[in-house]
CSV table of C-alpha atoms in Angstrom, one decimal:
chain,number,residue,atom,x,y,z
A,10,LYS,CA,-1.4,51.8,52.4
A,11,VAL,CA,-0.9,48.8,54.9
A,12,LYS,CA,-3.7,47.4,53.8
A,13,GLU,CA,-3.2,47.6,50.4
A,14,LEU,CA,-0.2,46.1,51.1
A,15,GLN,CA,-2.7,43.1,53.3
A,16,GLN,CA,-4.7,43.0,49.9
A,17,PHE,CA,-2.1,41.7,48.2
A,18,LYS,CA,-1.0,39.4,50.1
A,19,LYS,CA,-4.6,38.0,50.7
A,20,GLU,CA,-4.4,37.8,46.9
A,21,THR,CA,-0.8,36.6,46.6
A,22,ILE,CA,-1.6,33.4,49.3
A,23,THR,CA,-4.7,32.8,46.6
A,24,VAL,CA,-2.6,32.7,43.3
A,25,ASN,CA,0.2,30.7,45.3
A,26,THR,CA,-2.3,28.5,46.5
A,27,SER,CA,-4.1,27.9,43.1
A,28,LEU,CA,-0.8,27.6,41.3
A,29,GLU,CA,0.0,25.0,43.9
A,30,ALA,CA,-3.4,22.9,43.2
A,31,LYS,CA,-2.7,23.4,39.6
A,32,ASN,CA,0.9,22.0,39.8
A,33,ARG,CA,-0.2,18.8,41.7
A,34,GLU,CA,-2.7,18.5,39.0
A,35,LEU,CA,-0.8,18.6,36.1
A,36,GLU,CA,1.9,16.4,38.5
A,37,LYS,CA,-1.0,13.9,38.6
A,38,MET,CA,-1.9,13.8,35.0
A,39,GLY,CA,1.7,13.5,34.0
A,40,LYS,CA,2.6,10.6,36.2
A,41,GLU,CA,-0.6,9.4,34.8
A,42,ALA,CA,0.6,10.0,30.9
A,43,ASN,CA,3.9,8.1,31.6
A,44,ALA,CA,1.8,5.5,32.8
A,45,ALA,CA,-0.5,5.2,29.6
A,46,LYS,CA,3.2,5.8,27.4
A,47,ALA,CA,4.5,2.6,29.2
A,48,THR,CA,1.5,0.9,28.4
A,49,LEU,CA,1.4,1.7,25.0
A,50,GLU,CA,5.5,0.9,24.5
A,51,GLU,CA,5.2,-2.5,26.4
A,52,LYS,CA,1.3,-2.8,23.5
A,53,VAL,CA,4.1,-1.8,20.9
A,54,LYS,CA,6.7,-4.5,21.3
A,55,GLU,CA,3.8,-7.2,22.3
A,56,LEU,CA,2.9,-6.7,18.1
A,57,GLN,CA,6.6,-5.8,16.8
A,58,GLN,CA,6.6,-10.1,18.7
A,59,PHE,CA,4.1,-10.5,17.3
A,60,LYS,CA,4.5,-9.4,14.1
A,61,LYS,CA,7.4,-11.4,13.8
A,62,GLU,CA,6.4,-14.6,15.0
A,63,THR,CA,3.6,-14.1,12.5
A,64,ILE,CA,6.2,-13.9,9.3
A,65,THR,CA,7.9,-16.5,10.5
A,66,VAL,CA,4.6,-18.8,10.2
A,67,ASN,CA,3.7,-17.5,7.1
A,68,THR,CA,7.6,-17.7,5.9
A,69,SER,CA,7.3,-21.3,6.3
A,70,LEU,CA,3.1,-21.9,5.2
A,71,GLU,CA,4.6,-20.4,2.0
A,72,ALA,CA,7.8,-23.4,1.8
A,73,LYS,CA,5.3,-26.0,3.2
A,74,ASN,CA,3.0,-24.9,0.4
A,75,ARG,CA,5.7,-25.1,-2.6
A,76,GLU,CA,6.8,-28.7,-0.7
A,77,LEU,CA,3.3,-29.6,-1.3
A,78,GLU,CA,3.0,-28.3,-4.7
A,79,LYS,CA,6.1,-30.1,-5.5
A,80,MET,CA,5.0,-33.6,-4.2
A,81,GLY,CA,1.2,-33.4,-6.0
A,82,LYS,CA,3.1,-32.5,-9.3
A,83,GLU,CA,5.7,-35.5,-8.4
A,84,ALA,CA,2.0,-37.4,-7.5
A,85,ASN,CA,0.8,-36.8,-11.1
A,86,ALA,CA,3.0,-37.4,-13.0
A,87,ALA,CA,3.5,-40.7,-11.0
A,88,LYS,CA,-0.1,-41.1,-11.4
A,89,ALA,CA,-0.1,-40.2,-15.1
A,90,THR,CA,2.8,-43.1,-15.5
A,91,LEU,CA,0.9,-46.2,-14.1
A,92,GLU,CA,-1.9,-45.3,-15.7
A,93,GLU,CA,-0.1,-45.2,-19.4
A,94,LYS,CA,1.5,-48.9,-17.4
A,95,VAL,CA,-2.3,-49.9,-17.0
A,96,LYS,CA,-2.9,-48.9,-20.9
A,97,GLU,CA,0.3,-51.3,-22.1
A,98,LEU,CA,-1.0,-53.9,-20.0
A,99,GLN,CA,-4.6,-54.1,-20.9
A,100,GLN,CA,-3.8,-53.8,-24.6
A,101,PHE,CA,-0.9,-56.8,-23.9
A,102,LYS,CA,-3.7,-58.7,-22.2
């Protein structure tokens, strides 16, 4: 009986040692996973900020394009008016 109990004690110690090693390994993996999560969360924040800035720039560029298109139309209208005036003046000449 004593031998059985001694054997059981040895096996229990072996199992406990193995479980403690596994726990340390899992704790290390948990820390690494948390560090990776923090890094990814930071990257997500950076990308969200970049997206906001990109939307702002795009909106600004679209407004500028509309303004330039309007100026182009006005310039074309002024050109047409000037060409008409030139024709009138050439006829007068």
